[in-house]
Coordinates of C-alpha atoms and ligand atoms in Angstrom, one line a residue:
M25 CA 0.1 0.0 -0.1
A26 CA 1.4 3.4 -0.9
R27 CA 1.9 6.0 1.8
M28 CA -0.6 8.7 2.1
Q29 CA 2.0 11.4 2.3
A30 CA 5.7 11.1 1.4
P31 CA 8.1 12.2 4.5
V32 CA 9.7 15.5 4.1
R33 CA 12.7 15.1 6.0
T34 CA 13.6 18.9 5.9
R35 CA 10.5 20.0 7.3
T36 CA 10.8 22.3 10.4
I37 CA 8.3 22.3 13.3
T38 CA 8.1 25.5 14.9
H39 CA 6.7 27.1 18.0
F40 CA 3.3 28.9 18.4
I41 CA 3.4 32.1 20.0
G42 CA 0.7 35.0 20.3
G43 CA -1.1 33.4 17.3
K44 CA 1.5 32.8 14.9
P45 CA 4.4 30.3 14.1
Y46 CA 7.8 31.3 15.7
G47 CA 11.2 29.9 16.1
D48 CA 12.6 28.6 12.6
D49 CA 15.9 29.9 13.9
S50 CA 16.2 28.2 16.9
A51 CA 19.6 27.4 18.4
R52 CA 18.7 23.8 19.1
F53 CA 16.5 21.3 17.2
G54 CA 15.4 17.7 17.9
D55 CA 14.8 14.8 15.5
V56 CA 11.4 13.8 14.7
Y57 CA 11.1 10.0 13.5
D58 CA 8.5 8.0 11.3
P59 CA 8.6 5.2 13.5
A60 CA 7.6 2.6 10.9
L61 CA 10.4 3.8 8.5
G62 CA 12.8 4.3 11.4
E63 CA 13.9 7.5 9.7
V64 CA 14.1 11.2 10.6
Q65 CA 11.1 13.1 8.8
A66 CA 11.5 16.4 10.4
R67 CA 13.2 18.6 13.0
V68 CA 11.5 20.4 15.7
A69 CA 12.7 23.6 17.2
F70 CA 13.9 23.5 20.9
A71 CA 12.8 26.5 23.2
D72 CA 15.2 28.4 25.2
Q73 CA 14.5 30.4 28.3
A74 CA 13.9 33.4 26.3
T75 CA 11.3 31.6 24.0
V76 CA 9.5 30.3 26.8
D77 CA 9.3 33.8 28.5
L78 CA 7.9 35.1 25.2
A79 CA 5.1 32.5 25.2
V80 CA 4.2 33.3 29.0
Q81 CA 4.1 36.9 28.4
A82 CA 1.8 36.4 25.2
A83 CA -0.3 34.4 27.5
K84 CA -0.3 36.8 30.4
T85 CA -1.2 39.7 28.0
A86 CA -4.2 37.9 26.2
Q87 CA -5.3 36.4 29.5
A88 CA -6.5 39.6 30.9
A89 CA -9.1 40.2 28.1
W90 CA -9.9 36.8 27.6
G91 CA -10.8 36.2 31.3
R92 CA -13.4 38.8 31.2
T93 CA -14.8 37.6 28.0
P94 CA -18.5 36.7 28.2
L95 CA -19.1 33.1 29.1
G96 CA -21.6 32.7 26.0
K97 CA -18.7 33.9 23.6
R98 CA -16.2 31.4 25.0
A99 CA -18.6 28.9 24.6
E100 CA -19.4 29.8 20.9
I101 CA -15.6 29.5 20.3
F102 CA -15.6 25.9 21.8
F103 CA -18.5 24.9 19.7
A104 CA -16.6 26.1 16.6
F105 CA -13.4 24.4 17.5
R106 CA -15.4 21.3 18.2
T107 CA -16.7 21.4 14.8
L108 CA -13.2 21.9 13.1
M109 CA -11.8 19.0 15.3
K110 CA -14.4 16.7 13.9
E111 CA -13.7 17.9 10.4
H112 CA -9.8 17.3 11.0
A113 CA -10.2 14.0 12.6
T114 CA -8.4 12.1 9.8
Q115 CA -5.8 14.6 9.2
F116 CA -4.9 14.5 13.1
G117 CA -5.1 10.4 12.5
E118 CA -2.4 10.8 10.0
I119 CA -0.1 13.1 11.7
L120 CA -0.3 10.8 15.2
A121 CA 0.2 7.6 12.7
S122 CA 3.3 9.3 11.0
E123 CA 5.1 10.5 14.3
H124 CA 3.7 8.3 17.0
G125 CA 3.2 5.0 15.0
K126 CA -0.1 4.0 16.1
I127 CA -2.8 3.1 13.6
V128 CA -4.9 5.7 12.0
S129 CA -8.0 4.2 13.1
D130 CA -6.6 4.0 16.6
A131 CA -5.5 7.6 16.5
E132 CA -9.0 8.6 15.3
G133 CA -10.3 6.9 18.5
E134 CA -7.8 9.3 20.4
V135 CA -9.4 12.3 18.7
A136 CA -13.0 10.9 19.5
R137 CA -12.1 10.5 23.2
A138 CA -10.5 14.0 23.2
L139 CA -13.7 15.6 21.6
E140 CA -15.5 14.4 24.6
V141 CA -13.6 16.8 26.8
V142 CA -14.3 19.6 24.3
D143 CA -17.8 18.8 24.4
F144 CA -17.6 19.1 28.3
A145 CA -15.8 22.4 28.0
C146 CA -18.6 23.4 25.9
S147 CA -21.0 23.4 29.0
L148 CA -18.6 26.1 30.7
T149 CA -21.6 28.3 31.0
H150 CA -23.3 25.8 33.6
L151 CA -19.8 24.8 35.2
L152 CA -18.8 28.2 36.1
K153 CA -21.9 29.0 38.0
G154 CA -21.5 30.2 41.5
E155 CA -23.5 29.5 44.6
F156 CA -25.8 32.1 46.5
S157 CA -27.2 32.0 50.1
E158 CA -29.7 34.5 51.0
N159 CA -30.1 35.6 54.5
V160 CA -26.9 34.0 56.1
S161 CA -27.6 36.4 58.6
T162 CA -30.1 39.3 59.0
T163 CA -30.1 41.3 55.8
I164 CA -26.7 39.3 54.9
D165 CA -26.2 37.3 51.8
T166 CA -23.1 35.1 50.9
Y167 CA -22.1 34.0 47.5
S168 CA -19.3 32.4 45.8
M169 CA -17.5 32.5 42.4
R170 CA -14.7 31.0 40.6
Q171 CA -12.2 33.0 38.8
P172 CA -9.2 32.0 36.5
V173 CA -5.8 31.1 37.8
G174 CA -4.1 33.4 34.9
V175 CA -1.5 31.5 33.0
C176 CA -1.6 27.7 32.9
A177 CA 1.3 25.3 31.4
G178 CA 0.9 21.9 30.1
I179 CA 3.6 19.3 29.7
T180 CA 2.7 16.2 27.8
P181 CA 3.7 12.8 26.8
F182 CA 4.4 11.0 23.5
N183 CA 1.7 8.4 23.6
F184 CA -1.4 10.7 23.3
P185 CA -0.1 13.6 21.5
M186 CA -3.6 14.9 20.8
M187 CA -5.9 13.7 23.6
V188 CA -3.6 14.5 26.6
P189 CA -3.2 18.4 25.5
V190 CA -6.9 18.6 25.1
W191 CA -7.6 17.1 28.6
M192 CA -5.7 20.2 29.8
F193 CA -6.1 23.2 27.7
A194 CA -9.7 22.7 26.6
I195 CA -10.7 23.1 30.6
S196 CA -8.2 25.6 31.4
I197 CA -9.3 28.0 28.5
A198 CA -12.9 27.4 29.3
C199 CA -12.3 28.7 32.8
G200 CA -10.8 31.9 31.3
N201 CA -7.2 31.2 31.6
A202 CA -4.4 31.2 29.0
F203 CA -2.3 28.3 28.3
V204 CA 1.2 27.3 27.0
L205 CA 1.6 23.7 26.0
K206 CA 4.9 21.9 25.8
P207 CA 4.2 18.9 23.9
S208 CA 6.3 15.8 23.6
E209 CA 9.4 16.4 21.3
R210 CA 8.8 13.0 19.8
D211 CA 5.5 13.9 18.1
P212 CA 4.8 17.6 18.4
S213 CA 2.9 18.4 15.1
A214 CA -0.8 17.7 16.4
S215 CA -0.3 20.5 18.8
L216 CA 0.5 22.9 15.9
L217 CA -2.8 21.6 14.3
I218 CA -4.8 22.2 17.3
A219 CA -3.1 25.9 17.6
D220 CA -4.4 26.6 14.3
L221 CA -7.7 25.3 14.7
L222 CA -8.3 27.3 18.0
K223 CA -7.1 30.3 15.9
R224 CA -9.7 29.6 13.2
A225 CA -12.3 28.8 15.7
G226 CA -12.0 32.5 16.9
L227 CA -9.8 32.4 19.9
P228 CA -8.0 35.4 20.6
D229 CA -4.2 35.4 19.7
G230 CA -2.0 34.4 22.8
V231 CA -4.7 32.6 24.6
F232 CA -3.3 29.2 23.3
N233 CA 0.6 29.1 22.7
V234 CA 3.0 26.0 22.1
V235 CA 6.5 25.9 23.0
N236 CA 8.6 22.9 21.9
G237 CA 11.4 21.4 23.4
D238 CA 13.0 19.3 26.2
K239 CA 13.9 19.7 29.7
T240 CA 15.3 23.3 29.0
A241 CA 11.6 24.6 28.1
V242 CA 10.0 22.6 31.0
D243 CA 12.4 24.0 33.5
A244 CA 11.7 27.5 32.2
L245 CA 8.0 27.0 32.6
L246 CA 8.2 25.4 36.2
T247 CA 10.2 28.3 37.4
H248 CA 8.5 31.2 35.7
P249 CA 7.0 33.7 38.1
D250 CA 4.1 34.4 35.8
V251 CA 3.1 30.7 35.3
N252 CA 0.3 30.0 37.8
A253 CA -0.7 26.3 37.4
I254 CA 1.2 23.3 35.9
S255 CA -0.4 20.2 34.6
F256 CA 1.7 17.2 33.7
V257 CA 1.5 13.9 32.4
G258 CA 4.1 11.4 31.8
S259 CA 6.4 9.0 33.5
T260 CA 6.4 8.8 37.4
P261 CA 10.0 10.0 38.0
I262 CA 9.4 13.0 35.9
A263 CA 6.0 13.6 37.4
K264 CA 7.5 13.6 41.0
Y265 CA 10.1 16.0 39.8
I266 CA 7.6 18.4 38.2
Y267 CA 5.5 18.0 41.4
S268 CA 8.0 19.1 43.7
T269 CA 9.6 21.8 41.4
A270 CA 6.8 23.6 40.3
A271 CA 5.2 23.5 44.0
A272 CA 8.4 24.8 45.4
H273 CA 8.1 27.9 42.8
G274 CA 4.5 28.6 44.1
K275 CA 2.4 26.7 41.6
R276 CA -0.6 24.5 41.8
V277 CA 0.2 21.3 40.2
Q278 CA -1.6 18.2 38.9
A279 CA 1.3 15.7 37.8
L280 CA -0.1 12.3 36.4
G281 CA 2.4 9.5 36.3
G282 CA 3.2 6.1 34.8
A283 CA 1.3 2.8 35.5
K284 CA 1.3 -0.8 35.7
N285 CA -2.4 -1.9 35.2
H286 CA -3.8 -5.2 36.1
M287 CA -6.4 -7.3 35.1
V288 CA -7.7 -10.2 37.4
V289 CA -9.4 -12.9 35.8
M290 CA -11.6 -15.0 38.1
P291 CA -12.3 -18.6 37.4
D292 CA -15.9 -17.7 36.6
A293 CA -15.1 -15.2 33.9
D294 CA -15.8 -15.8 30.3
L295 CA -12.5 -16.6 29.2
D296 CA -12.9 -15.7 25.6
S297 CA -14.3 -12.1 26.6
A298 CA -11.0 -11.9 29.0
A299 CA -8.8 -13.2 26.2
D300 CA -10.0 -10.6 23.7
A301 CA -9.8 -7.8 26.4
L302 CA -6.3 -8.7 27.1
V303 CA -5.0 -8.8 23.6
S304 CA -6.7 -5.5 22.9
A305 CA -5.8 -3.9 26.0
G306 CA -2.4 -5.2 26.3
Y307 CA -1.0 -4.8 22.6
G308 CA -3.4 -1.9 21.3
S309 CA -1.0 1.1 20.4
A310 CA 1.9 -1.4 20.8
G311 CA 1.4 -1.3 24.6
Q312 CA 1.9 2.3 24.9
R313 CA -0.9 3.5 26.6
C314 CA -1.1 4.6 30.1
M315 CA -4.2 2.6 30.6
A316 CA -2.9 -0.6 28.7
I317 CA -3.1 -3.6 30.8
S318 CA 0.5 -4.8 31.0
A319 CA -0.2 -7.4 33.8
S320 CA -2.8 -10.2 34.2
I321 CA -3.6 -12.0 37.3
T322 CA -5.4 -15.3 36.8
V323 CA -7.2 -16.9 39.7
G324 CA -7.5 -20.4 40.3
D325 CA -7.0 -22.6 37.2
T326 CA -7.9 -20.3 34.5
A327 CA -4.2 -19.7 33.3
D328 CA -3.7 -22.4 30.9
A329 CA -7.1 -22.1 29.0
L330 CA -6.5 -18.1 28.9
M331 CA -2.9 -18.4 27.7
S332 CA -3.9 -20.5 24.8
R333 CA -6.7 -18.3 23.8
I334 CA -4.3 -15.3 24.0
K335 CA -1.5 -17.2 21.9
D336 CA -4.3 -17.9 19.3
R337 CA -5.5 -14.5 19.1
I338 CA -1.8 -13.1 18.9
G339 CA -1.3 -15.1 15.8
K340 CA -3.9 -13.4 14.1
L341 CA -2.8 -9.9 14.6
K342 CA -1.4 -7.8 11.7
I343 CA 1.6 -5.7 12.5
G344 CA 2.5 -3.0 10.4
P345 CA 2.6 0.6 9.6
G346 CA 0.0 2.8 11.4
F347 CA -1.3 4.7 8.1
D348 CA -2.5 1.3 6.9
R349 CA -6.0 0.8 8.4
G350 CA -5.9 -2.9 7.8
N351 CA -3.2 -3.2 10.6
D352 CA -4.0 -3.7 14.2
M353 CA -0.7 -2.7 15.8
G354 CA 2.3 -0.5 14.7
P355 CA 5.6 0.1 15.7
V356 CA 6.9 1.3 19.1
V357 CA 7.9 5.3 19.1
N358 CA 11.7 5.2 18.7
A359 CA 15.1 3.1 18.6
A360 CA 15.5 3.9 22.2
A361 CA 12.0 2.6 23.2
R362 CA 12.7 -0.6 21.1
D363 CA 16.0 -1.6 22.7
R364 CA 14.5 -0.8 26.4
I365 CA 11.6 -3.2 25.5
L366 CA 13.8 -6.0 24.0
D367 CA 16.0 -5.7 27.0
Y368 CA 13.1 -6.3 29.6
I369 CA 12.2 -9.4 27.3
K370 CA 15.6 -10.7 27.9
Q371 CA 15.4 -9.9 31.6
G372 CA 12.1 -11.8 31.9
E373 CA 13.7 -14.9 30.2
A374 CA 16.8 -14.7 32.4
A375 CA 14.5 -14.4 35.5
G376 CA 12.7 -17.8 34.6
A377 CA 9.3 -16.7 33.4
T378 CA 7.9 -18.6 30.6
L379 CA 8.0 -16.8 27.3
V380 CA 4.7 -18.0 25.7
V381 CA 5.0 -15.9 22.7
D382 CA 8.7 -14.2 21.9
G383 CA 8.1 -10.9 19.6
R384 CA 11.8 -10.1 19.3
D385 CA 13.2 -10.5 15.6
F386 CA 10.2 -9.3 14.4
R387 CA 10.3 -7.7 10.8
V388 CA 7.7 -6.2 8.5
S389 CA 8.8 -6.5 4.9
G390 CA 9.5 -3.2 3.6
Y391 CA 9.9 -1.6 6.8
E392 CA 13.1 -3.3 7.9
K393 CA 14.4 -0.3 10.0
G394 CA 11.0 0.3 11.6
F395 CA 10.8 0.3 15.2
F396 CA 8.9 -3.0 15.1
I397 CA 8.3 -5.5 18.2
G398 CA 5.9 -8.4 17.9
P399 CA 3.5 -9.0 20.6
T400 CA 5.1 -10.9 23.6
L401 CA 3.6 -12.8 26.3
F402 CA 5.1 -14.3 29.6
D403 CA 3.6 -16.6 32.1
N404 CA 4.6 -17.7 35.5
V405 CA 5.7 -14.2 36.4
T406 CA 6.5 -13.0 39.8
P407 CA 6.3 -9.9 41.5
K408 CA 10.2 -9.8 42.0
M409 CA 10.8 -10.0 38.2
S410 CA 11.4 -6.7 36.5
I411 CA 9.0 -7.3 33.8
Y412 CA 6.4 -7.3 36.6
S413 CA 7.8 -4.4 38.8
D414 CA 8.5 -2.0 36.0
E415 CA 6.4 -0.4 33.6
I416 CA 7.8 -1.6 30.2
F417 CA 5.4 0.5 28.1
G418 CA 5.6 -1.9 25.1
P419 CA 3.7 -4.8 23.6
V420 CA 4.4 -7.1 26.5
L421 CA 2.0 -8.8 28.7
V422 CA 3.0 -10.5 31.9
N423 CA 0.9 -13.3 33.8
T424 CA 1.0 -14.1 37.1
R425 CA -1.0 -17.1 38.7
V426 CA -2.5 -16.9 42.1
G427 CA -5.0 -19.2 44.1
S428 CA -7.4 -16.5 45.3
L429 CA -8.7 -13.0 44.9
D430 CA -7.3 -12.2 48.4
E431 CA -3.8 -12.9 46.9
A432 CA -4.8 -10.9 43.7
L433 CA -5.8 -7.9 46.0
Q434 CA -2.7 -8.3 47.9
M435 CA -0.7 -8.0 44.8
L436 CA -2.5 -4.9 43.6
R437 CA -2.0 -3.4 47.1
D438 CA 1.8 -4.1 47.0
N439 CA 2.1 -2.5 43.5
P440 CA 3.3 1.0 43.8
Y441 CA 1.2 2.4 40.8
G442 CA -2.5 3.0 41.0
N443 CA -3.7 4.4 37.5
G444 CA -6.3 1.7 36.3
T445 CA -7.1 -2.0 36.9
S446 CA -9.9 -4.2 35.9
I447 CA -11.6 -7.5 37.1
F448 CA -13.3 -9.9 34.6
T449 CA -15.9 -12.1 36.6
R450 CA -19.5 -13.1 36.8
S451 CA -19.6 -12.7 40.4
G452 CA -21.2 -9.4 41.6
A453 CA -19.7 -10.0 45.1
A454 CA -16.3 -10.4 43.9
A455 CA -16.8 -7.3 41.5
R456 CA -18.0 -5.4 44.5
R457 CA -15.2 -6.3 46.8
F458 CA -12.7 -5.4 44.1
Q459 CA -14.0 -2.0 43.6
S460 CA -14.2 -1.2 47.0
E461 CA -10.7 -2.4 48.2
V462 CA -8.0 -1.8 45.4
E463 CA -6.5 1.3 45.8
V464 CA -6.5 2.8 42.3
G465 CA -8.2 5.5 40.7
M466 CA -10.1 4.1 37.6
I467 CA -11.8 0.5 37.7
G468 CA -13.0 -1.7 34.9
I469 CA -15.6 -4.5 35.6
N470 CA -15.7 -6.7 32.5
V471 CA -14.2 -3.7 31.1
P472 CA -10.4 -3.5 30.2
I473 CA -9.6 0.2 29.6
P474 CA -11.8 2.1 32.1
V475 CA -10.9 5.4 30.8
P476 CA -13.7 7.7 32.1
V477 CA -15.8 10.0 29.9
G478 CA -15.1 13.6 29.5
Y479 CA -18.0 14.4 32.1
Y480 CA -16.1 12.5 34.9
S481 CA -12.4 12.8 35.8
F482 CA -9.2 11.0 35.0
G483 CA -6.5 10.1 37.4
G484 CA -4.7 7.7 39.4
W485 CA -3.5 6.9 43.0
K486 CA -0.3 6.2 44.5
A487 CA 2.8 6.9 42.1
S488 CA 0.2 7.3 39.3
L489 CA -0.6 11.0 40.5
F490 CA 1.1 13.6 42.5
G491 CA -1.5 16.5 43.5
D492 CA -5.1 16.4 44.8
L493 CA -7.4 16.8 41.7
H494 CA -7.6 14.5 38.7
I495 CA -7.8 16.1 35.4
Y496 CA -10.7 17.3 33.2
G497 CA -14.3 16.7 34.3
E498 CA -15.4 18.8 37.3
D499 CA -12.0 18.2 38.9
G500 CA -10.5 20.1 36.0
F501 CA -12.8 23.0 36.5
R502 CA -11.8 23.1 40.2
F503 CA -8.1 22.9 39.2
Y504 CA -8.1 25.8 36.7
T505 CA -10.1 28.2 38.8
R506 CA -9.8 30.0 42.2
G507 CA -12.6 30.3 44.4
K508 CA -14.0 33.6 46.2
V509 CA -16.7 33.7 48.7
I510 CA -18.4 37.0 49.1
T511 CA -20.5 38.0 52.1
S512 CA -22.3 41.2 51.5
R513 CA -24.9 43.4 53.4
W514 CA -27.3 46.0 52.0
H515 CA -29.7 47.5 54.4
D516 CA -30.8 51.2 55.1
S517 CA -30.0 51.6 59.1
N518 CA -26.6 51.6 60.5
A519 CA -26.0 48.4 62.8
G520 CA -23.7 50.2 65.3
V521 CA -20.4 49.1 66.9
N522 CA -20.0 45.5 68.1
L523 CA -16.7 44.0 68.7
G524 CA -17.9 40.5 69.2
F525 CA -17.2 37.7 66.3
P526 CA -20.0 38.0 63.6
T527 CA -22.7 35.4 64.1
H528 CA -25.5 34.2 61.8
K529 CA -28.0 36.1 64.0
Ligands
NAD24 P1 8.1 11.4 29.7 O1 7.8 11.3 31.4 O2 9.4 10.9 29.6 O3 8.0 12.8 29.2 C1 6.6 13.5 29.5 C2 7.0 15.0 29.2 O4 8.0 15.4 30.1 C3 7.7 15.3 28.0 O5 7.0 16.6 27.2 C4 9.1 15.5 28.1 O6 9.7 16.3 27.1 C5 9.0 16.1 29.4 N1 10.5 15.5 30.1 C6 11.2 14.1 30.1 N2 12.1 14.5 30.8 C7 12.2 15.3 31.4 C8 13.0 16.0 32.3 N3 14.1 15.2 32.8 N4 12.8 17.3 32.8 C9 11.7 17.9 32.5 N5 10.9 17.5 31.4 C10 11.0 16.3 31.1 O7 7.0 10.3 29.4 P2 6.8 9.8 28.0 O8 7.9 8.7 27.4 O9 6.6 10.9 26.7 O10 5.3 9.5 27.9 C11 5.2 7.9 28.6 C12 4.9 7.9 30.0 O11 3.6 8.7 30.3 C13 4.5 6.5 30.5 O12 5.1 6.5 31.8 C14 2.9 6.6 30.7 O13 2.6 5.7 31.6 C15 2.7 8.0 31.1 N6 1.4 8.3 30.9 C16 0.8 8.6 31.8 C17 -0.7 9.0 31.7 C18 -1.5 9.2 32.8 O14 -2.7 9.6 32.7 N7 -1.2 8.8 34.0 C19 -1.1 9.3 30.3 C20 -0.3 9.2 29.3 C21 0.8 8.7 29.7

């Protein structure tokens, strides 16, 4: 099948500041790969401190007027943006397939989930309503309002280059803030299409800005005195760093980290559904989803029957470049990711796990330099093995056999991560106990990837989230606004002097 668009290796990806592209003449650039071809397809400008400052100043200036823009006008812009996003779903899909490597249809699913959050942002007129209490005391009323925080910044990972930025900026901007996005340097182009569509939807220049780059750009945002809030999604070590550094600089922070999501398969589960779910959630997007299921726990004597079902299904998967919609799974994002994953497979074998399906030495004809790894399945894995304890972030599924739900729950308790988890069972009692006892933020019952819809909030527990509030949904509205409570008294006569503490009388 021919490529939809030939790679242009000389293309330069810039920043977007104050309503226009900026930064072809940066001092530093990074390589952006086409992971299917294993070749550099473009270079991306890396922002220095001065460029970040320019973006923050553009945001600060624009925020003053945007924060006062009538709610209905803001909502109108979001409705227009929503239409444009839908119209450009395929273009987003192709950009994501080309830079991230995921299959176009999977990428369009990412756009659909992002749209849910834009839908929710469209209801800003309702969500920004305050409260009012008449007569809290004689002739005294109390009411509350939520106001924008100011300039917010978002730092996002490579694996959802379109959806995760939307989780942040849609809610932040709806609340009247201006936003500076620092997307992943591995797949930055989706952010620039977003910037273009927001401008076409009528968003004033400077309200949404993109600075590309690496740690230099991130550190400039974390320490900038005019940035008021930081949202981060990425790996746990960087999330910890972001949380502590930004908080030390007086900012409110939400920092979502990595994951090791478990699926518990009970003896009474429908094993065909469980096998379908494990293959879909384990190998979709080549395992590079924060909500991927990377560990299964089989309870009782389900393991043999489940492993053979998974093996059958793996044999039928089509693996190849993302632009071909006929494929099920694409490459991983770059050579470093491929090498890290291959090394984990070696470690699992050396530790004595049973390698049921080995995805090493996997080649796609015509794409020999591409970063492909075949789906890999381990059985008889124990918690001490690195393939269990570490987030591999690739198409590697590991299974542990246990005797009871108690043991499965204990494993989940001992795991440092708490992003998502699921249970497959026909027992309501087992499911109810599971949802109540696991220390995990998002739980699926016979659902493998329980990413909440846009009007709920997304977030994990333990090492999967540093901060108080989850992302998007009503938590998002709380994170991106500051509360004010007003106590007012309007009456005609003078109350006189009273040094006592005010009461409700
Ligand atoms: P990453 O942590 O390497 O990078 C995330 C962002 O941080 C990027 O923009 C990157 O430029 C920046 N960054 C990287 N190193 C930095 C440093 N030393 N100092 C400052 N900034 C730095 O993550 P990734 O590899 O892009 O994405 C995969 C990770 O993200 C996985 O761990 C995955 O589980 C996690 N993730 C979590 C969620 C969630 O909702 N919890 C969602 C998606 C991805």
